[in-house]
GROMACS .gro file of C-alpha atoms in nm:
model
  475
    1MET     CA    1   9.250  11.707   7.302
    2LEU     CA    2   9.080  11.544   7.008
    3LEU     CA    3   9.373  11.551   6.766
    4LYS     CA    4   9.621  11.429   7.019
    5LYS     CA    5   9.361  11.145   7.097
    6LEU     CA    6   9.328  11.069   6.736
    7GLN     CA    7   9.715  11.063   6.657
    8LEU     CA    8   9.741  10.812   6.948
    9LYS     CA    9   9.445  10.602   6.818
   10THR     CA   10   9.592  10.607   6.462
   11ILE     CA   11   9.935  10.467   6.605
   12ASP     CA   12   9.758  10.194   6.797
   13TYR     CA   13   9.578  10.108   6.488
   14LYS     CA   14   9.880  10.067   6.270
   15LEU     CA   15  10.042   9.853   6.512
   16VAL     CA   16   9.735   9.640   6.516
   17LEU     CA   17   9.738   9.609   6.145
   18THR     CA   18  10.121   9.536   6.135
   19MET     CA   19  10.099   9.256   6.369
   20CYS     CA   20   9.796   9.088   6.186
   21PHE     CA   21   9.934   9.133   5.832
   22LEU     CA   22  10.302   9.107   5.884
   23PHE     CA   23  10.394   8.737   5.819
   24PHE     CA   24  10.752   8.765   5.653
   25PHE     CA   25  10.961   8.965   5.908
   26ASN     CA   26  10.707   8.878   6.198
   27SER     CA   27  10.814   9.181   6.404
   28ILE     CA   28  10.625   9.138   6.695
   29ILE     CA   29  10.497   9.476   6.842
   30SER     CA   30  10.272   9.537   7.100
   31ALA     CA   31   9.909   9.657   7.002
   32GLN     CA   32   9.850   9.754   7.373
   33GLU     CA   33   9.857  10.120   7.496
   34ILE     CA   34  10.128  10.209   7.717
   35ILE     CA   35  10.022  10.046   8.051
   36LYS     CA   36  10.176  10.284   8.325
   37ASP     CA   37  10.087  10.086   8.644
   38THR     CA   38  10.206   9.733   8.533
   39VAL     CA   39  10.246   9.463   8.813
   40ILE     CA   40  10.421   9.215   8.606
   41GLN     CA   41  10.747   9.238   8.458
   42LYS     CA   42  11.004   8.984   8.289
   43PRO     CA   43  11.075   8.778   8.428
   44LEU     CA   44  10.791   8.674   8.622
   45GLN     CA   45  10.852   8.528   8.993
   46LEU     CA   46  10.678   8.400   9.281
   47SER     CA   47  10.751   8.440   9.657
   48GLY     CA   48  10.966   8.158   9.753
   49GLN     CA   49  11.037   8.041   9.395
   50LYS     CA   50  11.319   8.128   9.197
   51GLN     CA   51  11.084   8.142   8.878
   52LYS     CA   52  10.753   8.052   8.781
   53ILE     CA   53  10.713   7.703   8.604
   54ASP     CA   54  10.575   7.716   8.277
   55GLY     CA   55  10.196   7.640   8.222
   56ILE     CA   56   9.871   7.757   8.079
   57ILE     CA   57   9.806   8.118   8.178
   58ALA     CA   58   9.515   8.195   7.939
   59ASN     CA   59   9.248   8.044   7.738
   60VAL     CA   60   9.061   8.186   7.464
   61GLY     CA   61   8.805   7.957   7.332
   62ASP     CA   62   8.989   7.656   7.191
   63TYR     CA   63   9.326   7.830   7.193
   64ILE     CA   64   9.575   7.818   7.515
   65VAL     CA   65   9.858   8.083   7.590
   66LEU     CA   66  10.153   7.929   7.793
   67ASP     CA   67  10.373   8.156   8.011
   68SER     CA   68  10.661   8.037   7.765
   69ASP     CA   69  10.485   8.198   7.472
   70ILE     CA   70  10.558   8.541   7.623
   71ASP     CA   71  10.901   8.457   7.635
   72LYS     CA   72  10.894   8.328   7.273
   73ALA     CA   73  10.724   8.645   7.158
   74TYR     CA   74  11.014   8.832   7.301
   75LEU     CA   75  11.259   8.619   7.132
   76GLU     CA   76  11.082   8.662   6.827
   77ILE     CA   77  11.136   9.039   6.859
   78THR     CA   78  11.508   9.043   6.952
   79ALA     CA   79  11.567   8.795   6.668
   80GLN     CA   80  11.451   9.072   6.438
   81GLY     CA   81  11.667   9.332   6.602
   82GLY     CA   82  11.385   9.499   6.806
   83SER     CA   83  11.395   9.645   7.155
   84VAL     CA   84  11.155   9.466   7.440
   85LYS     CA   85  11.274   9.725   7.701
   86ASP     CA   86  10.966   9.912   7.696
   87ILE     CA   87  10.732   9.599   7.649
   88THR     CA   88  10.602   9.419   7.960
   89ARG     CA   89  10.465   9.096   7.996
   90CYS     CA   90  10.125   9.223   8.036
   91GLN     CA   91  10.149   9.413   7.714
   92MET     CA   92  10.267   9.096   7.550
   93LEU     CA   93   9.987   8.885   7.685
   94GLY     CA   94   9.730   9.148   7.590
   95LYS     CA   95   9.899   9.110   7.229
   96LEU     CA   96   9.881   8.706   7.251
   97LEU     CA   97   9.501   8.699   7.368
   98GLU     CA   98   9.419   8.955   7.069
   99ASP     CA   99   9.581   8.709   6.821
  100LYS     CA  100   9.391   8.421   6.980
  101LEU     CA  101   9.052   8.584   6.978
  102TYR     CA  102   9.111   8.669   6.608
  103ALA     CA  103   9.205   8.342   6.493
  104HIS     CA  104   8.935   8.184   6.741
  105GLN     CA  105   8.665   8.377   6.569
  106ALA     CA  106   8.810   8.326   6.215
  107ILE     CA  107   8.744   7.935   6.247
  108GLN     CA  108   8.361   8.047   6.390
  109ASP     CA  109   8.333   8.238   6.063
  110SER     CA  110   8.456   7.943   5.860
  111ILE     CA  111   8.754   8.136   5.727
  112VAL     CA  112   8.973   7.889   5.561
  113VAL     CA  113   9.343   7.892   5.534
  114SER     CA  114   9.485   7.599   5.291
  115ASP     CA  115   9.793   7.379   5.354
  116ALA     CA  116   9.945   7.548   5.039
  117GLU     CA  117   9.932   7.898   5.163
  118ILE     CA  118  10.097   7.771   5.508
  119ARG     CA  119  10.383   7.578   5.332
  120GLY     CA  120  10.449   7.907   5.091
  121MET     CA  121  10.449   8.119   5.408
  122MET     CA  122  10.681   7.844   5.576
  123ASP     CA  123  10.916   7.829   5.279
  124ASP     CA  124  10.950   8.240   5.277
  125ARG     CA  125  10.999   8.243   5.664
  126LEU     CA  126  11.257   7.966   5.660
  127ASN     CA  127  11.454   8.105   5.364
  128TYR     CA  128  11.468   8.413   5.543
  129MET     CA  129  11.598   8.285   5.872
  130ILE     CA  130  11.847   8.030   5.679
  131GLN     CA  131  11.981   8.365   5.491
  132GLN     CA  132  12.027   8.536   5.855
  133VAL     CA  133  12.183   8.214   6.016
  134GLY     CA  134  12.314   8.002   5.721
  135ASP     CA  135  12.205   7.657   5.837
  136ILE     CA  136  11.845   7.549   5.937
  137ASN     CA  137  11.994   7.334   6.221
  138LYS     CA  138  12.061   7.659   6.413
  139VAL     CA  139  11.720   7.793   6.320
  140VAL     CA  140  11.590   7.463   6.507
  141ALA     CA  141  11.851   7.512   6.797
  142TYR     CA  142  11.735   7.872   6.831
  143TYR     CA  143  11.373   7.761   6.901
  144LYS     CA  144  11.481   7.471   7.116
  145LYS     CA  145  11.340   7.203   6.919
  146ASN     CA  146  11.472   6.874   6.877
  147SER     CA  147  11.442   6.808   6.474
  148VAL     CA  148  11.352   6.994   6.164
  149GLU     CA  149  11.023   6.822   6.147
  150GLU     CA  150  10.925   6.914   6.509
  151PHE     CA  151  11.028   7.262   6.441
  152LYS     CA  152  10.842   7.261   6.117
  153THR     CA  153  10.529   7.119   6.306
  154TYR     CA  154  10.554   7.380   6.566
  155PHE     CA  155  10.587   7.670   6.320
  156SER     CA  156  10.336   7.553   6.088
  157ASP     CA  157  10.080   7.604   6.395
  158ILE     CA  158  10.197   7.934   6.459
  159LEU     CA  159  10.192   8.034   6.073
  160LYS     CA  160   9.815   7.913   6.041
  161GLU     CA  161   9.730   8.087   6.362
  162GLN     CA  162   9.888   8.413   6.231
  163LYS     CA  163   9.690   8.377   5.867
  164LEU     CA  164   9.375   8.327   6.056
  165ALA     CA  165   9.411   8.639   6.269
  166SER     CA  166   9.528   8.833   5.954
  167GLU     CA  167   9.226   8.709   5.747
  168MET     CA  168   8.970   8.792   6.032
  169THR     CA  169   9.139   9.158   6.095
  170LYS     CA  170   9.118   9.227   5.708
  171LYS     CA  171   8.752   9.108   5.725
  172ILE     CA  172   8.666   9.336   6.006
  173VAL     CA  173   8.839   9.635   5.830
  174ASP     CA  174   8.748   9.576   5.492
  175ALA     CA  175   8.361   9.571   5.605
  176VAL     CA  176   8.440   9.941   5.707
  177GLU     CA  177   8.313  10.221   5.481
  178ILE     CA  178   8.278  10.592   5.538
  179THR     CA  179   8.048  10.820   5.397
  180PRO     CA  180   8.133  11.214   5.292
  181GLU     CA  181   7.904  11.304   5.558
  182GLU     CA  182   8.088  11.118   5.838
  183VAL     CA  183   8.421  11.264   5.661
  184ARG     CA  184   8.267  11.630   5.715
  185ASN     CA  185   8.121  11.573   6.061
  186PHE     CA  186   8.511  11.426   6.163
  187PHE     CA  187   8.664  11.741   6.025
  188LYS     CA  188   8.431  11.953   6.208
  189LYS     CA  189   8.515  11.801   6.551
  190ILE     CA  190   8.875  11.891   6.539
  191PRO     CA  191   8.935  12.253   6.698
  192LYS     CA  192   9.074  12.504   6.468
  193ASP     CA  193   9.396  12.541   6.685
  194GLU     CA  194   9.432  12.157   6.680
  195LEU     CA  195   9.408  12.097   6.284
  196PRO     CA  196   9.678  11.906   6.160
  197THR     CA  197   9.961  12.051   5.929
  198PHE     CA  198  10.043  11.865   5.597
  199GLY     CA  199  10.372  11.891   5.448
  200ALA     CA  200  10.491  12.055   5.115
  201GLU     CA  201  10.391  11.832   4.828
  202MET     CA  202  10.376  11.827   4.463
  203GLU     CA  203  10.246  11.654   4.153
  204VAL     CA  204  10.453  11.486   3.893
  205ALA     CA  205  10.386  11.366   3.548
  206GLN     CA  206  10.639  11.180   3.315
  207ILE     CA  207  10.686  11.069   2.952
  208VAL     CA  208  10.843  10.738   2.886
  209VAL     CA  209  11.027  10.602   2.581
  210GLU     CA  210  11.138  10.257   2.579
  211PRO     CA  211  11.412  10.126   2.371
  212LYS     CA  212  11.300   9.897   2.083
  213VAL     CA  213  11.455   9.563   2.093
  214SER     CA  214  11.495   9.427   1.749
  215ALA     CA  215  11.334   9.094   1.630
  216GLU     CA  216  11.658   8.967   1.571
  217ASP     CA  217  11.767   9.012   1.928
  218GLU     CA  218  11.441   8.837   2.060
  219GLN     CA  219  11.507   8.585   1.830
  220LYS     CA  220  11.850   8.512   1.952
  221VAL     CA  221  11.715   8.491   2.294
  222LYS     CA  222  11.423   8.227   2.229
  223ASP     CA  223  11.737   8.037   2.023
  224ARG     CA  224  11.922   8.035   2.337
  225LEU     CA  225  11.640   7.916   2.551
  226ASN     CA  226  11.529   7.662   2.311
  227ALA     CA  227  11.872   7.524   2.292
  228ILE     CA  228  11.873   7.504   2.683
  229ARG     CA  229  11.532   7.315   2.667
  230LYS     CA  230  11.656   7.072   2.418
  231ASP     CA  231  11.960   7.022   2.631
  232VAL     CA  232  11.728   6.955   2.939
  233LEU     CA  233  11.515   6.711   2.754
  234GLU     CA  234  11.840   6.507   2.665
  235GLY     CA  235  11.935   6.476   3.011
  236SER     CA  236  12.105   6.796   3.131
  237SER     CA  237  12.012   6.941   3.437
  238PHE     CA  238  11.751   7.245   3.436
  239ALA     CA  239  11.860   7.361   3.795
  240THR     CA  240  12.245   7.384   3.689
  241LYS     CA  241  12.139   7.541   3.372
  242ALA     CA  242  11.928   7.813   3.571
  243VAL     CA  243  12.211   7.882   3.809
  244LEU     CA  244  12.433   7.930   3.501
  245TYR     CA  245  12.207   8.144   3.259
  246SER     CA  246  11.903   8.271   3.439
  247GLN     CA  247  11.892   8.631   3.519
  248ASP     CA  248  11.628   8.627   3.769
  249PRO     CA  249  11.806   8.714   4.086
  250GLY     CA  250  11.524   8.605   4.297
  251SER     CA  251  11.549   8.221   4.204
  252SER     CA  252  11.878   8.165   3.991
  253PRO     CA  253  12.114   8.117   4.318
  254ASN     CA  254  11.824   7.820   4.383
  255GLY     CA  255  11.821   7.668   4.036
  256GLY     CA  256  11.535   7.875   3.933
  257PHE     CA  257  11.318   7.715   4.188
  258TYR     CA  258  10.983   7.858   4.312
  259LYS     CA  259  10.644   7.711   4.479
  260MET     CA  260  10.341   7.907   4.388
  261THR     CA  261   9.972   7.923   4.391
  262ARG     CA  262   9.701   8.097   4.161
  263LYS     CA  263   9.718   8.367   4.438
  264THR     CA  264  10.109   8.408   4.406
  265PRO     CA  265  10.178   8.753   4.307
  266PHE     CA  266  10.327   8.657   3.961
  267VAL     CA  267  10.248   8.819   3.630
  268LYS     CA  268   9.942   8.673   3.475
  269GLU     CA  269  10.172   8.534   3.169
  270PHE     CA  270  10.379   8.339   3.397
  271LYS     CA  271  10.094   8.162   3.597
  272ASP     CA  272   9.909   8.096   3.278
  273VAL     CA  273  10.200   7.901   3.157
  274ALA     CA  274  10.290   7.725   3.469
  275PHE     CA  275   9.938   7.597   3.549
  276SER     CA  276   9.905   7.481   3.197
  277LEU     CA  277  10.199   7.223   3.234
  278GLY     CA  278  10.196   6.877   3.400
  279GLU     CA  279  10.465   6.744   3.585
  280GLY     CA  280  10.804   6.680   3.401
  281GLU     CA  281  10.690   6.919   3.112
  282ILE     CA  282  10.888   7.194   2.996
  283SER     CA  283  10.744   7.502   2.852
  284GLU     CA  284  10.824   7.654   2.523
  285PRO     CA  285  10.978   7.995   2.570
  286PHE     CA  286  10.711   8.255   2.621
  287LYS     CA  287  10.725   8.646   2.694
  288THR     CA  288  10.663   8.846   2.985
  289ILE     CA  289  10.726   9.228   3.076
  290PHE     CA  290  11.059   9.076   3.222
  291GLY     CA  291  11.207   8.887   2.908
  292TYR     CA  292  11.161   8.538   2.786
  293HIS     CA  293  11.102   8.224   3.017
  294ILE     CA  294  11.107   7.867   3.008
  295ILE     CA  295  10.959   7.683   3.287
  296MET     CA  296  10.975   7.321   3.422
  297VAL     CA  297  10.728   7.191   3.663
  298GLU     CA  298  10.834   6.948   3.895
  299LYS     CA  299  10.542   6.882   4.143
  300ILE     CA  300  10.201   6.962   4.159
  301LYS     CA  301  10.040   6.923   4.480
  302GLY     CA  302   9.668   6.997   4.498
  303GLN     CA  303   9.656   7.383   4.428
  304GLU     CA  304  10.044   7.439   4.461
  305VAL     CA  305  10.295   7.403   4.191
  306GLU     CA  306  10.684   7.352   4.240
  307LEU     CA  307  10.864   7.450   3.919
  308ARG     CA  308  11.196   7.598   3.813
  309HIS     CA  309  11.241   7.862   3.526
  310ILE     CA  310  11.511   8.041   3.354
  311LEU     CA  311  11.475   8.410   3.246
  312ILE     CA  312  11.684   8.564   2.961
  313ALA     CA  313  11.593   8.931   2.855
  314PRO     CA  314  11.712   9.053   2.514
  315THR     CA  315  12.018   9.316   2.503
  316VAL     CA  316  11.903   9.654   2.451
  317SER     CA  317  12.154   9.785   2.179
  318GLU     CA  318  12.339  10.099   2.181
  319THR     CA  319  12.184  10.187   1.870
  320ALA     CA  320  11.834  10.128   2.027
  321LEU     CA  321  11.931  10.358   2.327
  322LYS     CA  322  12.045  10.621   2.091
  323ASP     CA  323  11.713  10.614   1.917
  324ALA     CA  324  11.501  10.641   2.204
  325LYS     CA  325  11.697  10.922   2.336
  326GLU     CA  326  11.661  11.098   1.995
  327ARG     CA  327  11.290  11.009   2.005
  328ILE     CA  328  11.204  11.157   2.321
  329THR     CA  329  11.437  11.458   2.249
  330ASN     CA  330  11.209  11.542   1.968
  331ILE     CA  331  10.912  11.519   2.204
  332ARG     CA  332  11.061  11.756   2.456
  333ASN     CA  333  11.127  11.992   2.168
  334LYS     CA  334  10.771  11.978   2.041
  335ILE     CA  335  10.645  12.060   2.413
  336GLU     CA  336  10.872  12.350   2.439
  337ASN     CA  337  10.807  12.481   2.098
  338LYS     CA  338  10.438  12.493   2.211
  339GLU     CA  339  10.327  12.254   1.953
  340ILE     CA  340  10.198  12.021   2.212
  341THR     CA  341  10.131  12.016   2.588
  342PHE     CA  342  10.302  11.790   2.822
  343ALA     CA  343   9.988  11.595   2.900
  344GLU     CA  344   9.895  11.557   2.510
  345ALA     CA  345  10.249  11.424   2.452
  346ALA     CA  346  10.213  11.165   2.723
  347ARG     CA  347   9.890  11.032   2.601
  348THR     CA  348  10.025  11.000   2.243
  349GLU     CA  349  10.396  10.935   2.274
  350SER     CA  350  10.457  10.770   2.604
  351ASP     CA  351  10.533  10.406   2.607
  352GLU     CA  352  10.422  10.374   2.983
  353LYS     CA  353  10.060  10.235   2.998
  354GLU     CA  354  10.013  10.305   3.357
  355THR     CA  355  10.042  10.700   3.328
  356ARG     CA  356   9.975  10.726   2.948
  357ALA     CA  357   9.590  10.784   2.982
  358ASN     CA  358   9.629  11.045   3.257
  359GLY     CA  359   9.849  11.283   3.069
  360GLY     CA  360  10.136  11.104   3.248
  361THR     CA  361  10.067  11.179   3.566
  362LEU     CA  362  10.228  10.969   3.854
  363VAL     CA  363  10.037  10.807   4.136
  364ASN     CA  364  10.191  10.782   4.479
  365PRO     CA  365  10.210  10.411   4.537
  366ASN     CA  366  10.175  10.454   4.940
  367THR     CA  367   9.861  10.681   4.903
  368GLN     CA  368   9.713  10.604   4.595
  369ASP     CA  369   9.688  10.971   4.546
  370THR     CA  370   9.855  11.196   4.280
  371ARG     CA  371  10.037  11.401   4.546
  372PHE     CA  372  10.382  11.314   4.645
  373GLU     CA  373  10.515  11.465   5.023
  374LEU     CA  374  10.867  11.588   4.966
  375THR     CA  375  10.994  11.443   5.282
  376LYS     CA  376  10.879  11.092   5.179
  377MET     CA  377  10.916  11.117   4.848
  378ASP     CA  378  11.132  10.822   4.683
  379PRO     CA  379  11.494  10.957   4.687
  380THR     CA  380  11.565  10.904   4.307
  381LEU     CA  381  11.220  11.068   4.210
  382TYR     CA  382  11.306  11.352   4.418
  383SER     CA  383  11.659  11.396   4.295
  384GLN     CA  384  11.515  11.421   3.936
  385VAL     CA  385  11.252  11.695   4.030
  386SER     CA  386  11.409  11.897   4.322
  387ASN     CA  387  11.570  12.139   4.085
  388LEU     CA  388  11.280  12.187   3.811
  389LYS     CA  389  11.080  12.506   3.837
  390ASP     CA  390  10.688  12.502   3.764
  391ASN     CA  391  10.602  12.340   3.416
  392GLU     CA  392  10.983  12.309   3.349
  393VAL     CA  393  11.043  11.984   3.148
  394SER     CA  394  11.356  11.803   3.233
  395GLN     CA  395  11.625  11.713   3.001
  396PRO     CA  396  11.605  11.338   2.904
  397ILE     CA  397  11.671  11.108   3.188
  398LEU     CA  398  11.817  10.748   3.140
  399ASN     CA  399  11.661  10.546   3.402
  400THR     CA  400  11.747  10.195   3.500
  401ASP     CA  401  11.501  10.018   3.695
  402ASP     CA  402  11.576   9.748   3.978
  403LYS     CA  403  11.532   9.456   3.700
  404GLY     CA  404  11.794   9.654   3.471
  405LYS     CA  405  11.543   9.748   3.225
  406LYS     CA  406  11.655  10.088   3.053
  407THR     CA  407  11.428  10.347   2.945
  408TYR     CA  408  11.433  10.740   2.896
  409LYS     CA  409  11.195  10.980   3.047
  410LEU     CA  410  11.082  11.322   3.070
  411ILE     CA  411  10.954  11.474   3.407
  412THR     CA  412  10.774  11.781   3.496
  413ILE     CA  413  10.598  11.932   3.796
  414THR     CA  414  10.241  11.993   3.735
  415ASN     CA  415  10.140  12.129   4.083
  416ARG     CA  416  10.307  12.245   4.406
  417ILE     CA  417  10.135  12.252   4.735
  418ASP     CA  418  10.321  12.434   5.014
  419ALA     CA  419  10.318  12.300   5.386
  420HIS     CA  420   9.965  12.431   5.513
  421THR     CA  421   9.709  12.376   5.778
  422ALA     CA  422   9.455  12.098   5.672
  423ASP     CA  423   9.183  12.238   5.455
  424TYR     CA  424   8.855  12.025   5.379
  425ALA     CA  425   8.836  12.107   5.032
  426LYS     CA  426   9.199  12.064   4.926
  427ASP     CA  427   9.282  11.789   5.156
  428TYR     CA  428   8.967  11.563   5.125
  429THR     CA  429   9.163  11.270   5.066
  430LYS     CA  430   9.380  11.266   5.341
  431ILE     CA  431   9.120  11.391   5.590
  432LYS     CA  432   8.895  11.080   5.471
  433GLU     CA  433   9.188  10.847   5.510
  434LEU     CA  434   9.199  10.962   5.892
  435ALA     CA  435   8.841  10.960   5.929
  436LEU     CA  436   8.820  10.639   5.809
  437LYS     CA  437   9.073  10.504   6.025
  438GLU     CA  438   8.915  10.648   6.323
  439LYS     CA  439   8.630  10.452   6.220
  440GLN     CA  440   8.837  10.124   6.190
  441ILE     CA  441   8.963  10.187   6.526
  442THR     CA  442   8.644  10.216   6.690
  443THR     CA  443   8.504   9.933   6.473
  444ILE     CA  444   8.745   9.689   6.617
  445SER     CA  445   8.743   9.791   6.967
  446LYS     CA  446   8.339   9.738   6.936
  447TRP     CA  447   8.441   9.431   6.784
  448PHE     CA  448   8.650   9.298   7.065
  449ASP     CA  449   8.412   9.408   7.327
  450THR     CA  450   8.132   9.181   7.182
  451LYS     CA  451   8.346   8.901   7.109
  452ILE     CA  452   8.486   8.876   7.443
  453LYS     CA  453   8.172   8.872   7.614
  454ASP     CA  454   8.077   8.556   7.377
  455THR     CA  455   8.402   8.390   7.382
  456TYR     CA  456   8.514   8.150   7.697
  457ILE     CA  457   8.818   8.331   7.808
  458LYS     CA  458   9.017   8.251   8.134
  459ILE     CA  459   9.329   8.404   8.278
  460VAL     CA  460   9.508   8.265   8.589
  461GLY     CA  461   9.761   8.391   8.846
  462GLU     CA  462   9.921   8.708   8.852
  463TYR     CA  463   9.838   8.792   8.520
  464ARG     CA  464   9.483   8.870   8.640
  465ASP     CA  465   9.664   9.179   8.798
  466CYS     CA  466   9.731   9.332   8.454
  467ASN     CA  467   9.552   9.631   8.323
  468PHE     CA  468   9.435   9.542   7.981
  469VAL     CA  469   9.327   9.760   7.700
  470TYR     CA  470   9.015   9.543   7.651
  471ASN     CA  471   8.791   9.368   7.922
  472TRP     CA  472   8.980   9.036   7.912
  473LEU     CA  473   8.882   8.980   8.267
  474LYS     CA  474   8.511   9.063   8.197
  475LYS     CA  475   8.500   9.290   8.493
   0.00000   0.00000   0.00000
């Protein structure tokens, strides 16, 4: 049936994207459909032999696939705590072939992956692995390499191939657009008794008041950072100072160390200062949304900067918190007394720039829509709104974010949507998303059909008996 087919395809598509875009945890998941009649299981054995000797089992353009690559893919899954019991060697080979074709075509399309990007990926991955096992030598032994350098060379090639595949997939998917007419036709194709059901949702708005940090408290932080800067210029260790004083949990244990390029997702103010310094220079204290920083640049390698930084945030005094609570209580009283609407108060009184312009309405970060499905809502937000009645304004809520920043906020529910069968007018955004995914799946499938025909592909031995999703054997 159409909807069931759509759901199956959607699942497959998500797996494809996950495999192509995920580089940090590298959880290798099969993007093949379930193969019911698979000949080859793990381990692969030949008649009269205990086990097949490793060798080339497939070529895709200039790339090769070794029999051991399948074993390494299984190893990656188990290393991340995944289960491999339902993944056959044929499925794993199909996934590897897809990645090779993506990477091969990325090179043909002149997609460039810089060495700086690969080094950044390498550092992220190695840091994660070392956190898990405690020693890089254990990582090297786990991958059966003879030295750290041999492992890094091997791993660098893998990461480059993954990045090429990721960029190629993104290029294909980003080019897919869908018109309102296509969305309408997609919806019309679904039989009425197979229309999806969407869960209960709500739309939420908030007003945020930030406690004001006094100029005196801000100056204290700048003076402290200037004193640290002076000590470093006179010979003290910046790394030691970062360990002792920096309030950045992501870097202080490592002496405030970061590697970054202009594409690294740091706030603009931080990147502007980092890329304005020369090697060995230390910045003056500067401000971001997180507090005040100083940066010392250690090395500049092309487009990549290696730096250390110290972050110290001004302390919010109890007096500032009390004043913020009093201010937000007055705002609530005005709303309750009908002197101003919640939306008007958000536009004129809220300190949250992201929601102020649209009357405080929150945007779901997962869907970029204003609706929040109750079963998928952030637990903290759900606990704050679950007992509110329609148009009721919460009491002032003291909120502490993951960086320790404290604010007061008011929350209200502006709309409730009960669980219901899909309605074209009411659920256009969701239906458009489903229609777009179906078109993306079709586009990817057509891309594979075309590129397989135009690319040198060879599969040898028993793997030619596999039932692949795509026509790798060009039958």
